[in-house]
Amino acid sequence: MDDIKRRMTSRKLWIALLAAVLPLVAQYLGGDIALSEALKLSAGVAVSYILGQGYADGQAAKQVAG
């Protein structure tokens, strides 16, 4: 149960969800961008954040270990 709670409070999870949902919501509400562009934006932002945060976490772990 603690593992689920820890995962639900993860910044990575919430940023990934928001990055995936917000461009789609903007497309739905505004209609200024095509759905395919909204999907590309969602994927790009989510992947970029997750990879960047993973790299930062890896560097922090490397400093602690070394």
PDB file of N, CA and C in Angstrom:
ATOM      1  N   MET A   1       0.816  -1.192   0.000  1.00  0.00           N
ATOM      2  CA  MET A   1       0.000   0.000   0.000  1.00  0.00           C
ATOM      3  C   MET A   1       0.863   1.260   0.000  1.00  0.00           C
ATOM      4  N   ASP A   2       1.987   1.221   0.716  1.00  0.00           N
ATOM      5  CA  ASP A   2       2.883   2.377   0.747  1.00  0.00           C
ATOM      6  C   ASP A   2       3.468   2.655  -0.629  1.00  0.00           C
ATOM      7  N   ASP A   3       3.717   1.587  -1.406  1.00  0.00           N
ATOM      8  CA  ASP A   3       4.262   1.757  -2.748  1.00  0.00           C
ATOM      9  C   ASP A   3       3.271   2.498  -3.646  1.00  0.00           C
ATOM     10  N   ILE A   4       1.997   2.182  -3.539  1.00  0.00           N
ATOM     11  CA  ILE A   4       0.971   2.856  -4.341  1.00  0.00           C
ATOM     12  C   ILE A   4       0.876   4.324  -3.931  1.00  0.00           C
ATOM     13  N   LYS A   5       0.914   4.591  -2.641  1.00  0.00           N
ATOM     14  CA  LYS A   5       0.849   5.971  -2.152  1.00  0.00           C
ATOM     15  C   LYS A   5       2.056   6.764  -2.635  1.00  0.00           C
ATOM     16  N   ARG A   6       3.230   6.151  -2.590  1.00  0.00           N
ATOM     17  CA  ARG A   6       4.441   6.821  -3.050  1.00  0.00           C
ATOM     18  C   ARG A   6       4.352   7.131  -4.536  1.00  0.00           C
ATOM     19  N   ARG A   7       3.846   6.205  -5.314  1.00  0.00           N
ATOM     20  CA  ARG A   7       3.725   6.425  -6.753  1.00  0.00           C
ATOM     21  C   ARG A   7       2.692   7.491  -7.091  1.00  0.00           C
ATOM     22  N   MET A   8       1.617   7.552  -6.324  1.00  0.00           N
ATOM     23  CA  MET A   8       0.572   8.542  -6.597  1.00  0.00           C
ATOM     24  C   MET A   8       1.003   9.958  -6.218  1.00  0.00           C
ATOM     25  N   THR A   9       2.029  10.087  -5.381  1.00  0.00           N
ATOM     26  CA  THR A   9       2.539  11.402  -5.018  1.00  0.00           C
ATOM     27  C   THR A   9       3.777  11.763  -5.836  1.00  0.00           C
ATOM     28  N   SER A  10       4.097  10.965  -6.827  1.00  0.00           N
ATOM     29  CA  SER A  10       5.261  11.198  -7.668  1.00  0.00           C
ATOM     30  C   SER A  10       5.038  12.389  -8.601  1.00  0.00           C
ATOM     31  N   ARG A  11       5.987  13.325  -8.608  1.00  0.00           N
ATOM     32  CA  ARG A  11       5.897  14.455  -9.534  1.00  0.00           C
ATOM     33  C   ARG A  11       5.965  13.977 -10.976  1.00  0.00           C
ATOM     34  N   LYS A  12       6.770  12.954 -11.217  1.00  0.00           N
ATOM     35  CA  LYS A  12       6.902  12.431 -12.585  1.00  0.00           C
ATOM     36  C   LYS A  12       5.560  11.935 -13.119  1.00  0.00           C
ATOM     37  N   LEU A  13       4.820  11.250 -12.290  1.00  0.00           N
ATOM     38  CA  LEU A  13       3.519  10.734 -12.705  1.00  0.00           C
ATOM     39  C   LEU A  13       2.573  11.874 -13.059  1.00  0.00           C
ATOM     40  N   TRP A  14       2.468  12.858 -12.194  1.00  0.00           N
ATOM     41  CA  TRP A  14       1.514  13.947 -12.415  1.00  0.00           C
ATOM     42  C   TRP A  14       1.920  14.823 -13.583  1.00  0.00           C
ATOM     43  N   ILE A  15       3.204  15.086 -13.739  1.00  0.00           N
ATOM     44  CA  ILE A  15       3.651  15.876 -14.886  1.00  0.00           C
ATOM     45  C   ILE A  15       3.400  15.114 -16.175  1.00  0.00           C
ATOM     46  N   ALA A  16       3.667  13.827 -16.178  1.00  0.00           N
ATOM     47  CA  ALA A  16       3.418  13.021 -17.373  1.00  0.00           C
ATOM     48  C   ALA A  16       1.931  13.019 -17.727  1.00  0.00           C
ATOM     49  N   LEU A  17       1.078  12.873 -16.725  1.00  0.00           N
ATOM     50  CA  LEU A  17      -0.359  12.889 -16.986  1.00  0.00           C
ATOM     51  C   LEU A  17      -0.822  14.249 -17.503  1.00  0.00           C
ATOM     52  N   LEU A  18      -0.362  15.310 -16.857  1.00  0.00           N
ATOM     53  CA  LEU A  18      -0.743  16.648 -17.308  1.00  0.00           C
ATOM     54  C   LEU A  18      -0.218  16.943 -18.704  1.00  0.00           C
ATOM     55  N   ALA A  19       1.020  16.543 -18.961  1.00  0.00           N
ATOM     56  CA  ALA A  19       1.598  16.773 -20.283  1.00  0.00           C
ATOM     57  C   ALA A  19       0.832  16.017 -21.360  1.00  0.00           C
ATOM     58  N   ALA A  20       0.319  14.871 -21.010  1.00  0.00           N
ATOM     59  CA  ALA A  20      -0.433  14.083 -21.977  1.00  0.00           C
ATOM     60  C   ALA A  20      -1.840  14.627 -22.182  1.00  0.00           C
ATOM     61  N   VAL A  21      -2.423  15.182 -21.143  1.00  0.00           N
ATOM     62  CA  VAL A  21      -3.831  15.585 -21.209  1.00  0.00           C
ATOM     63  C   VAL A  21      -4.019  17.038 -21.660  1.00  0.00           C
ATOM     64  N   LEU A  22      -3.166  17.951 -21.216  1.00  0.00           N
ATOM     65  CA  LEU A  22      -3.402  19.366 -21.489  1.00  0.00           C
ATOM     66  C   LEU A  22      -3.451  19.731 -22.973  1.00  0.00           C
ATOM     67  N   PRO A  23      -2.541  19.267 -23.820  1.00  0.00           N
ATOM     68  CA  PRO A  23      -2.693  19.599 -25.242  1.00  0.00           C
ATOM     69  C   PRO A  23      -3.986  19.047 -25.850  1.00  0.00           C
ATOM     70  N   LEU A  24      -4.418  17.898 -25.386  1.00  0.00           N
ATOM     71  CA  LEU A  24      -5.678  17.341 -25.882  1.00  0.00           C
ATOM     72  C   LEU A  24      -6.865  18.189 -25.433  1.00  0.00           C
ATOM     73  N   VAL A  25      -6.814  18.657 -24.199  1.00  0.00           N
ATOM     74  CA  VAL A  25      -7.880  19.526 -23.696  1.00  0.00           C
ATOM     75  C   VAL A  25      -7.877  20.848 -24.465  1.00  0.00           C
ATOM     76  N   ALA A  26      -6.694  21.391 -24.714  1.00  0.00           N
ATOM     77  CA  ALA A  26      -6.596  22.636 -25.472  1.00  0.00           C
ATOM     78  C   ALA A  26      -7.157  22.454 -26.883  1.00  0.00           C
ATOM     79  N   GLN A  27      -6.889  21.318 -27.489  1.00  0.00           N
ATOM     80  CA  GLN A  27      -7.424  21.053 -28.826  1.00  0.00           C
ATOM     81  C   GLN A  27      -8.934  20.949 -28.785  1.00  0.00           C
ATOM     82  N   TYR A  28      -9.453  20.313 -27.773  1.00  0.00           N
ATOM     83  CA  TYR A  28     -10.899  20.133 -27.639  1.00  0.00           C
ATOM     84  C   TYR A  28     -11.592  21.474 -27.376  1.00  0.00           C
ATOM     85  N   LEU A  29     -11.033  22.260 -26.460  1.00  0.00           N
ATOM     86  CA  LEU A  29     -11.668  23.521 -26.086  1.00  0.00           C
ATOM     87  C   LEU A  29     -11.467  24.616 -27.128  1.00  0.00           C
ATOM     88  N   GLY A  30     -10.240  24.708 -27.639  1.00  0.00           N
ATOM     89  CA  GLY A  30      -9.950  25.800 -28.557  1.00  0.00           C
ATOM     90  C   GLY A  30     -10.104  25.430 -30.014  1.00  0.00           C
ATOM     91  N   GLY A  31      -9.714  24.235 -30.352  1.00  0.00           N
ATOM     92  CA  GLY A  31      -9.798  23.792 -31.732  1.00  0.00           C
ATOM     93  C   GLY A  31      -8.795  24.457 -32.653  1.00  0.00           C
ATOM     94  N   ASP A  32      -7.825  25.210 -32.078  1.00  0.00           N
ATOM     95  CA  ASP A  32      -6.847  25.904 -32.913  1.00  0.00           C
ATOM     96  C   ASP A  32      -5.775  24.972 -33.469  1.00  0.00           C
ATOM     97  N   ILE A  33      -5.585  23.832 -32.825  1.00  0.00           N
ATOM     98  CA  ILE A  33      -4.581  22.894 -33.307  1.00  0.00           C
ATOM     99  C   ILE A  33      -5.264  21.570 -33.661  1.00  0.00           C
ATOM    100  N   ALA A  34      -4.669  20.879 -34.591  1.00  0.00           N
ATOM    101  CA  ALA A  34      -5.217  19.592 -35.016  1.00  0.00           C
ATOM    102  C   ALA A  34      -4.974  18.545 -33.934  1.00  0.00           C
ATOM    103  N   LEU A  35      -5.804  17.526 -33.947  1.00  0.00           N
ATOM    104  CA  LEU A  35      -5.671  16.462 -32.946  1.00  0.00           C
ATOM    105  C   LEU A  35      -4.313  15.785 -33.061  1.00  0.00           C
ATOM    106  N   SER A  36      -3.841  15.562 -34.270  1.00  0.00           N
ATOM    107  CA  SER A  36      -2.538  14.906 -34.435  1.00  0.00           C
ATOM    108  C   SER A  36      -1.420  15.756 -33.842  1.00  0.00           C
ATOM    109  N   GLU A  37      -1.508  17.069 -33.999  1.00  0.00           N
ATOM    110  CA  GLU A  37      -0.501  17.948 -33.403  1.00  0.00           C
ATOM    111  C   GLU A  37      -0.594  17.931 -31.887  1.00  0.00           C
ATOM    112  N   ALA A  38      -1.793  17.896 -31.359  1.00  0.00           N
ATOM    113  CA  ALA A  38      -1.974  17.827 -29.908  1.00  0.00           C
ATOM    114  C   ALA A  38      -1.372  16.535 -29.359  1.00  0.00           C
ATOM    115  N   LEU A  39      -1.567  15.436 -30.067  1.00  0.00           N
ATOM    116  CA  LEU A  39      -0.990  14.163 -29.627  1.00  0.00           C
ATOM    117  C   LEU A  39       0.532  14.202 -29.668  1.00  0.00           C
ATOM    118  N   LYS A  40       1.085  14.809 -30.710  1.00  0.00           N
ATOM    119  CA  LYS A  40       2.545  14.928 -30.804  1.00  0.00           C
ATOM    120  C   LYS A  40       3.089  15.790 -29.669  1.00  0.00           C
ATOM    121  N   LEU A  41       2.398  16.884 -29.376  1.00  0.00           N
ATOM    122  CA  LEU A  41       2.822  17.737 -28.269  1.00  0.00           C
ATOM    123  C   LEU A  41       2.776  16.987 -26.945  1.00  0.00           C
ATOM    124  N   SER A  42       1.707  16.249 -26.729  1.00  0.00           N
ATOM    125  CA  SER A  42       1.567  15.482 -25.492  1.00  0.00           C
ATOM    126  C   SER A  42       2.708  14.496 -25.333  1.00  0.00           C
ATOM    127  N   ALA A  43       2.960  13.745 -26.372  1.00  0.00           N
ATOM    128  CA  ALA A  43       4.019  12.733 -26.311  1.00  0.00           C
ATOM    129  C   ALA A  43       5.385  13.383 -26.123  1.00  0.00           C
ATOM    130  N   GLY A  44       5.642  14.448 -26.847  1.00  0.00           N
ATOM    131  CA  GLY A  44       6.937  15.115 -26.758  1.00  0.00           C
ATOM    132  C   GLY A  44       7.218  15.683 -25.379  1.00  0.00           C
ATOM    133  N   VAL A  45       6.244  16.347 -24.808  1.00  0.00           N
ATOM    134  CA  VAL A  45       6.433  16.936 -23.474  1.00  0.00           C
ATOM    135  C   VAL A  45       6.606  15.849 -22.419  1.00  0.00           C
ATOM    136  N   ALA A  46       5.769  14.831 -22.476  1.00  0.00           N
ATOM    137  CA  ALA A  46       5.840  13.762 -21.477  1.00  0.00           C
ATOM    138  C   ALA A  46       7.172  13.020 -21.553  1.00  0.00           C
ATOM    139  N   VAL A  47       7.578  12.646 -22.735  1.00  0.00           N
ATOM    140  CA  VAL A  47       8.836  11.904 -22.900  1.00  0.00           C
ATOM    141  C   VAL A  47      10.022  12.766 -22.493  1.00  0.00           C
ATOM    142  N   SER A  48      10.016  14.027 -22.900  1.00  0.00           N
ATOM    143  CA  SER A  48      11.122  14.923 -22.547  1.00  0.00           C
ATOM    144  C   SER A  48      11.257  15.081 -21.034  1.00  0.00           C
ATOM    145  N   TYR A  49      10.142  15.277 -20.364  1.00  0.00           N
ATOM    146  CA  TYR A  49      10.197  15.452 -18.916  1.00  0.00           C
ATOM    147  C   TYR A  49      10.666  14.179 -18.223  1.00  0.00           C
ATOM    148  N   ILE A  50      10.126  13.060 -18.627  1.00  0.00           N
ATOM    149  CA  ILE A  50      10.484  11.798 -17.979  1.00  0.00           C
ATOM    150  C   ILE A  50      11.956  11.475 -18.201  1.00  0.00           C
ATOM    151  N   LEU A  51      12.447  11.658 -19.417  1.00  0.00           N
ATOM    152  CA  LEU A  51      13.862  11.394 -19.681  1.00  0.00           C
ATOM    153  C   LEU A  51      14.762  12.375 -18.928  1.00  0.00           C
ATOM    154  N   GLY A  52      14.391  13.640 -18.924  1.00  0.00           N
ATOM    155  CA  GLY A  52      15.185  14.635 -18.212  1.00  0.00           C
ATOM    156  C   GLY A  52      15.217  14.382 -16.717  1.00  0.00           C
ATOM    157  N   GLN A  53      14.083  14.057 -16.156  1.00  0.00           N
ATOM    158  CA  GLN A  53      14.022  13.784 -14.716  1.00  0.00           C
ATOM    159  C   GLN A  53      14.752  12.489 -14.384  1.00  0.00           C
ATOM    160  N   GLY A  54      14.661  11.508 -15.246  1.00  0.00           N
ATOM    161  CA  GLY A  54      15.400  10.262 -15.042  1.00  0.00           C
ATOM    162  C   GLY A  54      16.903  10.496 -15.060  1.00  0.00           C
ATOM    163  N   TYR A  55      17.352  11.346 -15.986  1.00  0.00           N
ATOM    164  CA  TYR A  55      18.775  11.688 -16.052  1.00  0.00           C
ATOM    165  C   TYR A  55      19.212  12.402 -14.770  1.00  0.00           C
ATOM    166  N   ALA A  56      18.403  13.360 -14.316  1.00  0.00           N
ATOM    167  CA  ALA A  56      18.731  14.083 -13.087  1.00  0.00           C
ATOM    168  C   ALA A  56      18.777  13.147 -11.890  1.00  0.00           C
ATOM    169  N   ASP A  57      17.826  12.224 -11.820  1.00  0.00           N
ATOM    170  CA  ASP A  57      17.819  11.245 -10.726  1.00  0.00           C
ATOM    171  C   ASP A  57      19.051  10.350 -10.787  1.00  0.00           C
ATOM    172  N   GLY A  58      19.439   9.958 -11.985  1.00  0.00           N
ATOM    173  CA  GLY A  58      20.627   9.121 -12.152  1.00  0.00           C
ATOM    174  C   GLY A  58      21.902   9.837 -11.719  1.00  0.00           C
ATOM    175  N   GLN A  59      21.996  11.117 -12.066  1.00  0.00           N
ATOM    176  CA  GLN A  59      23.178  11.903 -11.659  1.00  0.00           C
ATOM    177  C   GLN A  59      23.209  12.084 -10.147  1.00  0.00           C
ATOM    178  N   ALA A  60      22.055  12.288  -9.539  1.00  0.00           N
ATOM    179  CA  ALA A  60      21.999  12.422  -8.083  1.00  0.00           C
ATOM    180  C   ALA A  60      22.391  11.117  -7.397  1.00  0.00           C
ATOM    181  N   ALA A  61      21.946  10.008  -7.936  1.00  0.00           N
ATOM    182  CA  ALA A  61      22.294   8.704  -7.364  1.00  0.00           C
ATOM    183  C   ALA A  61      23.781   8.421  -7.536  1.00  0.00           C
ATOM    184  N   LYS A  62      24.345   8.870  -8.652  1.00  0.00           N
ATOM    185  CA  LYS A  62      25.766   8.661  -8.909  1.00  0.00           C
ATOM    186  C   LYS A  62      26.610   9.458  -7.903  1.00  0.00           C
ATOM    187  N   GLN A  63      26.160  10.667  -7.554  1.00  0.00           N
ATOM    188  CA  GLN A  63      26.889  11.479  -6.583  1.00  0.00           C
ATOM    189  C   GLN A  63      26.825  10.888  -5.182  1.00  0.00           C
ATOM    190  N   VAL A  64      25.669  10.320  -4.841  1.00  0.00           N
ATOM    191  CA  VAL A  64      25.509   9.695  -3.525  1.00  0.00           C
ATOM    192  C   VAL A  64      26.384   8.452  -3.421  1.00  0.00           C
ATOM    193  N   ALA A  65      26.430   7.665  -4.495  1.00  0.00           N
ATOM    194  CA  ALA A  65      27.193   6.424  -4.489  1.00  0.00           C
ATOM    195  C   ALA A  65      28.705   6.685  -4.579  1.00  0.00           C
ATOM    196  N   GLY A  66      29.100   7.740  -5.264  1.00  0.00           N
ATOM    197  CA  GLY A  66      30.517   7.948  -5.534  1.00  0.00           C
ATOM    198  C   GLY A  66      31.117   8.961  -4.677  1.00  0.00           C
TER     199      GLY A  66
END
